[in-house]
Tab-separated table of C-alpha atoms and ligand atoms in Angstrom:
chain	number	residue	atom	x	y	z
A	1	UNK	CA	0.000	0.000	0.000
A	2	UNK	CA	1.159	3.546	-0.674
A	3	UNK	CA	2.055	5.751	2.275
A	4	UNK	CA	-1.185	7.752	2.326
A	5	UNK	CA	-2.504	9.001	5.662
A	6	UNK	CA	-5.520	10.878	6.970
A	7	UNK	CA	-5.186	12.894	10.162
A	8	UNK	CA	-8.532	13.963	11.593
A	9	UNK	CA	-8.378	17.360	13.264
A	10	UNK	CA	-5.140	18.035	11.415
A	11	UNK	CA	-5.531	21.799	11.194
A	12	UNK	CA	-4.033	22.669	14.602
A	13	UNK	CA	-2.261	21.365	17.663
A	14	UNK	CA	-1.225	17.722	17.850
A	15	UNK	CA	-2.978	16.861	14.573
A	16	UNK	CA	-1.138	19.526	12.569
A	17	UNK	CA	2.213	18.536	14.096
A	18	UNK	CA	1.446	14.884	13.308
A	19	UNK	CA	0.617	15.626	9.682
A	20	UNK	CA	3.932	17.468	9.304
A	21	UNK	CA	5.947	14.756	11.094
A	22	UNK	CA	4.439	12.085	8.840
A	23	UNK	CA	5.136	14.158	5.720
A	24	UNK	CA	8.790	14.430	6.767
A	25	UNK	CA	8.888	10.624	6.738
A	26	UNK	CA	7.480	10.323	3.243
A	27	UNK	CA	3.755	10.132	3.875
A	28	UNK	CA	1.192	11.989	1.795
A	29	UNK	CA	-1.176	13.323	4.427
A	30	UNK	CA	-4.801	14.390	4.011
A	31	UNK	CA	-5.849	16.940	6.613
A	32	UNK	CA	-9.354	16.863	8.049
A	33	UNK	CA	-10.831	19.840	9.883
A	34	UNK	CA	-14.198	21.168	10.984
A	35	UNK	CA	-13.839	24.977	11.007
A	36	UNK	CA	-10.282	26.159	10.407
A	37	UNK	CA	-10.160	25.865	6.609
A	38	UNK	CA	-7.182	28.160	6.055
A	39	UNK	CA	-5.074	26.450	8.683
A	40	UNK	CA	-5.937	23.029	7.285
A	41	UNK	CA	-5.125	24.130	3.739
A	42	UNK	CA	-1.766	25.538	4.854
A	43	UNK	CA	-0.859	22.203	6.490
A	44	UNK	CA	-2.120	20.135	3.544
A	45	UNK	CA	-0.001	22.240	1.190
A	46	UNK	CA	3.062	21.085	3.145
A	47	UNK	CA	1.981	17.427	3.382
A	48	UNK	CA	0.998	16.868	-0.253
A	49	UNK	CA	-2.574	15.955	0.664
A	50	UNK	CA	-6.037	17.463	0.559
A	51	UNK	CA	-7.641	19.609	3.235
A	52	UNK	CA	-11.084	18.130	3.742
A	53	UNK	CA	-13.869	19.415	5.936
A	54	UNK	CA	-15.994	16.935	7.841
A	55	UNK	CA	-17.486	16.762	11.289
A	56	UNK	CA	-16.221	13.345	12.364
A	57	UNK	CA	-19.303	12.999	14.566
A	58	UNK	CA	-21.452	12.847	11.425
A	59	UNK	CA	-21.268	9.509	9.584
A	60	UNK	CA	-22.520	10.985	6.293
A	61	UNK	CA	-19.876	13.716	6.335
A	62	UNK	CA	-17.191	11.108	7.035
A	63	UNK	CA	-18.400	9.014	4.108
A	64	UNK	CA	-18.309	12.127	1.895
A	65	UNK	CA	-14.735	12.735	3.105
A	66	UNK	CA	-13.799	9.167	2.034
A	67	UNK	CA	-15.114	10.016	-1.455
A	68	UNK	CA	-12.656	12.929	-1.578
A	69	UNK	CA	-9.584	11.255	-0.054
A	70	UNK	CA	-9.982	7.721	-1.395
A	71	UNK	CA	-8.500	4.862	0.660
A	72	UNK	CA	-5.732	5.530	3.159
A	73	UNK	CA	-3.154	3.184	4.649
A	74	UNK	CA	-2.871	5.129	7.914
A	75	UNK	CA	-5.771	6.669	9.820
A	76	UNK	CA	-4.884	8.928	12.744
A	77	UNK	CA	-8.038	9.502	14.802
A	78	UNK	CA	-6.967	12.757	16.418
A	79	UNK	CA	-10.014	15.067	16.280
A	80	UNK	CA	-11.226	15.740	19.776
A	81	UNK	CA	-12.995	18.233	22.025
A	82	UNK	CA	-12.773	18.862	25.753
A	83	UNK	CA	-15.024	20.767	28.104
A	84	UNK	CA	-13.968	21.143	31.726
A	85	UNK	CA	-16.271	21.664	34.683
A	86	UNK	CA	-17.946	20.004	37.596
A	87	UNK	CA	-19.957	17.034	36.376
A	88	UNK	CA	-23.062	18.677	37.803
A	89	UNK	CA	-22.413	21.770	35.631
A	90	UNK	CA	-21.882	19.804	32.399
A	91	UNK	CA	-25.023	20.026	30.270
A	92	UNK	CA	-26.473	16.990	28.511
A	93	UNK	CA	-25.546	18.687	25.218
A	94	UNK	CA	-21.884	19.108	26.252
A	95	UNK	CA	-21.768	15.505	27.513
A	96	UNK	CA	-23.221	14.215	24.237
A	97	UNK	CA	-20.945	16.318	22.046
A	98	UNK	CA	-17.791	15.039	23.750
A	99	UNK	CA	-18.885	11.441	23.199
A	100	UNK	CA	-20.089	12.189	19.648
A	101	UNK	CA	-16.740	13.660	18.591
A	102	UNK	CA	-14.202	11.780	20.715
A	103	UNK	CA	-15.550	8.253	20.448
A	104	UNK	CA	-18.387	8.079	17.901
A	105	UNK	CA	-16.137	10.067	15.550
A	106	UNK	CA	-13.547	7.317	15.905
A	107	UNK	CA	-16.185	4.695	15.123
A	108	UNK	CA	-17.381	6.706	12.092
A	109	UNK	CA	-13.865	7.024	10.659
A	110	UNK	CA	-12.938	3.390	11.295
A	111	UNK	CA	-16.287	2.196	9.944
A	112	UNK	CA	-15.650	4.161	6.755
A	113	UNK	CA	-11.911	3.602	6.166
A	114	UNK	CA	-11.325	0.075	7.531
A	115	UNK	CA	-13.026	-1.826	4.653
A	116	UNK	CA	-10.355	-0.494	2.242
A	117	UNK	CA	-7.635	-1.689	4.616
A	118	UNK	CA	-9.233	-5.119	5.005
A	119	UNK	CA	-9.420	-5.368	1.217
A	120	UNK	CA	-5.673	-4.625	1.009
A	121	UNK	CA	-4.868	-6.785	4.057
A	122	UNK	CA	-2.719	-3.887	5.266
A	123	UNK	CA	-3.123	-0.681	7.195
A	124	UNK	CA	-2.750	1.090	10.480
A	125	UNK	CA	-4.908	3.061	12.869
A	126	UNK	CA	-3.509	5.307	15.588
A	127	UNK	CA	-5.969	6.783	18.080
A	128	UNK	CA	-5.569	9.730	20.442
A	129	UNK	CA	-6.351	8.637	23.965
A	130	UNK	CA	-5.123	10.587	27.019
A	131	UNK	CA	-3.599	9.866	30.391
A	132	UNK	CA	-6.978	10.952	31.750
A	133	UNK	CA	-8.459	7.844	30.121
A	134	UNK	CA	-6.752	5.738	32.777
A	135	UNK	CA	-6.170	8.229	35.629
A	136	UNK	CA	-9.384	10.213	35.376
A	137	UNK	CA	-9.290	13.958	35.897
A	138	UNK	CA	-11.181	16.134	38.342
A	139	UNK	CA	-13.459	18.553	36.416
A	140	UNK	CA	-12.862	16.303	33.390
A	141	UNK	CA	-15.306	13.452	33.990
A	142	UNK	CA	-16.896	13.261	30.517
A	143	UNK	CA	-13.595	13.848	28.709
A	144	UNK	CA	-11.882	11.184	30.856
A	145	UNK	CA	-14.741	8.783	30.139
A	146	UNK	CA	-14.445	9.311	26.377
A	147	UNK	CA	-10.698	8.651	26.525
A	148	UNK	CA	-11.221	5.521	28.634
A	149	UNK	CA	-13.549	4.387	25.858
A	150	UNK	CA	-10.847	5.138	23.266
A	151	UNK	CA	-8.477	2.805	25.117
A	152	UNK	CA	-10.967	-0.080	25.179
A	153	UNK	CA	-11.925	0.622	21.549
A	154	UNK	CA	-8.263	0.445	20.521
A	155	UNK	CA	-7.537	-2.833	22.317
A	156	UNK	CA	-10.698	-4.504	21.008
A	157	UNK	CA	-10.276	-3.330	17.412
A	158	UNK	CA	-6.634	-4.469	17.423
A	159	UNK	CA	-7.845	-8.005	18.171
A	160	UNK	CA	-10.497	-7.825	15.471
A	161	UNK	CA	-8.203	-6.462	12.750
A	162	UNK	CA	-4.938	-8.259	13.539
A	163	UNK	CA	-5.860	-11.238	11.320
A	164	UNK	CA	-6.263	-8.755	8.440
A	165	UNK	CA	-2.727	-7.444	9.056
A	166	UNK	CA	-4.054	-4.109	10.307
A	167	UNK	CA	-2.466	-2.635	13.423
A	168	UNK	CA	-4.387	-0.507	15.895
A	169	UNK	CA	-2.592	1.448	18.607
A	170	UNK	CA	-3.228	4.537	20.703
A	171	UNK	CA	-1.082	7.219	22.231
A	172	UNK	CA	-1.968	8.643	25.632
A	173	UNK	CA	-0.470	12.112	25.962
A	174	UNK	CA	-0.088	13.985	29.214
A	175	UNK	CA	-0.601	17.754	29.217
A	176	UNK	CA	0.355	19.187	25.846
A	177	UNK	CA	0.490	22.866	24.983
A	178	UNK	CA	-2.280	23.423	22.415
A	179	UNK	CA	-5.495	25.430	22.098
A	180	UNK	CA	-7.187	22.672	24.107
A	181	UNK	CA	-5.087	23.508	27.175
A	182	UNK	CA	-4.721	27.253	26.484
A	183	UNK	CA	-7.065	28.162	29.364
A	184	UNK	CA	-4.616	26.834	31.978
A	185	UNK	CA	-3.096	29.563	34.165
A	186	UNK	CA	0.669	30.055	34.507
A	187	UNK	CA	0.314	28.586	37.986
A	188	UNK	CA	-1.421	25.458	36.662
A	189	UNK	CA	1.254	25.078	33.995
A	190	UNK	CA	4.065	25.318	36.519
A	191	UNK	CA	2.356	22.705	38.725
A	192	UNK	CA	1.852	20.401	35.759
A	193	UNK	CA	5.470	20.803	34.691
A	194	UNK	CA	6.555	19.986	38.259
A	195	UNK	CA	4.467	16.835	38.089
A	196	UNK	CA	6.572	15.391	35.258
A	197	UNK	CA	9.979	13.747	35.530
A	198	UNK	CA	11.056	15.880	32.555
A	199	UNK	CA	9.988	19.070	34.416
A	200	UNK	CA	8.006	20.504	31.511
A	201	UNK	CA	4.680	20.491	29.687
A	202	UNK	CA	4.625	18.647	26.370
A	203	UNK	CA	4.644	20.174	22.909
A	204	UNK	CA	2.542	18.925	19.974
A	205	UNK	CA	5.764	17.728	18.312
A	206	UNK	CA	6.496	15.477	21.318
A	207	UNK	CA	3.346	13.525	20.473
A	208	UNK	CA	3.639	13.836	16.688
A	209	UNK	CA	7.124	12.310	16.597
A	210	UNK	CA	5.948	9.230	18.513
A	211	UNK	CA	2.938	8.787	16.216
A	212	UNK	CA	5.232	9.040	13.200
A	213	UNK	CA	7.539	6.417	14.733
A	214	UNK	CA	4.590	4.103	15.437
A	215	UNK	CA	3.612	4.413	11.799
A	216	UNK	CA	7.023	3.115	10.669
A	217	UNK	CA	7.342	-0.441	9.375
A	218	UNK	CA	9.803	-1.202	12.183
A	219	UNK	CA	6.899	-1.366	14.635
A	220	UNK	CA	5.160	-4.037	12.521
A	221	UNK	CA	4.573	-6.407	15.507
A	222	UNK	CA	3.162	-3.694	17.787
A	223	UNK	CA	-0.621	-3.624	18.080
A	224	UNK	CA	-3.256	-3.084	20.763
A	225	UNK	CA	-0.862	-0.859	22.721
A	226	UNK	CA	-1.541	2.381	24.565
A	227	UNK	CA	1.670	4.359	24.566
A	228	UNK	CA	2.050	7.037	27.229
A	229	UNK	CA	3.662	10.312	26.123
A	230	UNK	CA	3.670	12.321	29.327
A	231	UNK	CA	7.253	13.237	30.186
A	232	UNK	CA	7.184	10.736	33.038
A	233	UNK	CA	4.136	11.876	34.942
A	234	UNK	CA	4.726	11.443	38.666
A	235	UNK	CA	1.276	12.166	40.122
B	1	LIG	P1	-6.890	21.260	19.584
B	1	LIG	O1	-5.652	22.051	19.529
B	1	LIG	O2	-8.083	21.795	20.299
B	1	LIG	O3	-7.299	20.884	18.073
B	1	LIG	C1	-8.468	20.136	17.857
B	1	LIG	C2	-8.491	19.678	16.420
B	1	LIG	O4	-9.647	18.830	16.251
B	1	LIG	C3	-8.643	20.829	15.447
B	1	LIG	O5	-7.924	20.494	14.278
B	1	LIG	C4	-10.159	20.848	15.168
B	1	LIG	O6	-10.468	21.360	13.869
B	1	LIG	C5	-10.458	19.364	15.200
B	1	LIG	N1	-11.847	19.046	15.491
B	1	LIG	C6	-12.563	19.340	16.602
B	1	LIG	N2	-13.804	18.830	16.493
B	1	LIG	C7	-13.871	18.210	15.286
B	1	LIG	C8	-14.881	17.495	14.621
B	1	LIG	N3	-16.094	17.302	15.152
B	1	LIG	N4	-14.595	16.981	13.396
B	1	LIG	C9	-13.387	17.154	12.829
B	1	LIG	N5	-12.379	17.827	13.425
B	1	LIG	C10	-12.628	18.335	14.648
B	1	LIG	O7	-6.644	19.815	20.246
B	1	LIG	P2	-5.261	19.064	20.598
B	1	LIG	O8	-4.856	19.484	21.962
B	1	LIG	O9	-4.316	19.134	19.463
B	1	LIG	O10	-5.822	17.574	20.760
B	1	LIG	C11	-5.782	16.630	19.700
B	1	LIG	C12	-6.177	15.277	20.272
B	1	LIG	O11	-5.279	14.925	21.337
B	1	LIG	C13	-7.570	15.238	20.890
B	1	LIG	O12	-8.180	13.997	20.647
B	1	LIG	C14	-7.293	15.403	22.372
B	1	LIG	O13	-8.320	14.862	23.163
B	1	LIG	C15	-5.999	14.625	22.503
B	1	LIG	N6	-5.206	14.976	23.676
B	1	LIG	C16	-4.793	16.269	23.880
B	1	LIG	C17	-4.039	16.567	25.017
B	1	LIG	C18	-3.565	17.961	25.323
B	1	LIG	O14	-3.068	18.170	26.450
B	1	LIG	N7	-3.655	18.906	24.418
B	1	LIG	C19	-3.728	15.546	25.925
B	1	LIG	C20	-4.166	14.257	25.674
B	1	LIG	C21	-4.902	13.973	24.538
B	1	LIG	P3	-10.654	22.967	13.592
B	1	LIG	O15	-9.254	23.543	13.651
B	1	LIG	O16	-11.224	23.027	12.228
B	1	LIG	O17	-11.536	23.507	14.669
């Protein structure tokens, strides 16, 4: 199979860094986005792919995206949303949206792109989990729950697709400096940096480089794994 990848939510943050890291290693990378067209187009220009709008939570939009991109040999399920707050302050709409994007979006993309991979008996899927998927986070109950679901989804799908020579892994980042974590105060950041063995918050490239390594043929016997990228979290 040709080295053609799709990164969902590739317009900013970890997704954009991942698209660029993959392109450096010879992948043609299609860049999905929901709102930030210009940013997505700028990344796609550098990765040789197409910038394609689709709300991953919407199965029909994902199928329309597949019509534009064609089959891919690597799917990076990166698109995600987070909403912090006391569970009792989270509205049913916010709860539903986090599950719709973070986990149903993953189902929609796999449901749409996996049949091509099964046909080729080759392919890879890399999902964005989070350390909160195992640790849980205060004020992050729904987000943590979606990421716990991503971990179970990854392990189960790896078992299902292994016989078709398709690998499924996830990365579980710690705190990474992106728009998603932009609301953290300087104080919070310092505390989070202190809580890592590496004494710093992560950068999108810290995650992107690991995803690009996982995508390499040298990891051909690695599947069903959840790889922590957290600078050695010590809390
Ligand atoms: P970010 O900077 O907020 O970027 C989110 C990306 O997802 C954007 O490209 C956005 O597109 C896209 N997106 C959002 N909703 C979408 C939808 N419904 N359909 C398609 N695309 C959608 O986020 P990030 O921090 O890079 O996070 C990327 C992934 O890593 C997420 O799954 C997140 O949960 C996970 N993660 C992040 C951290 C962290 O500390 N940052 C830690 C652990 C895990 P537009 O630009 O068009 O809006």
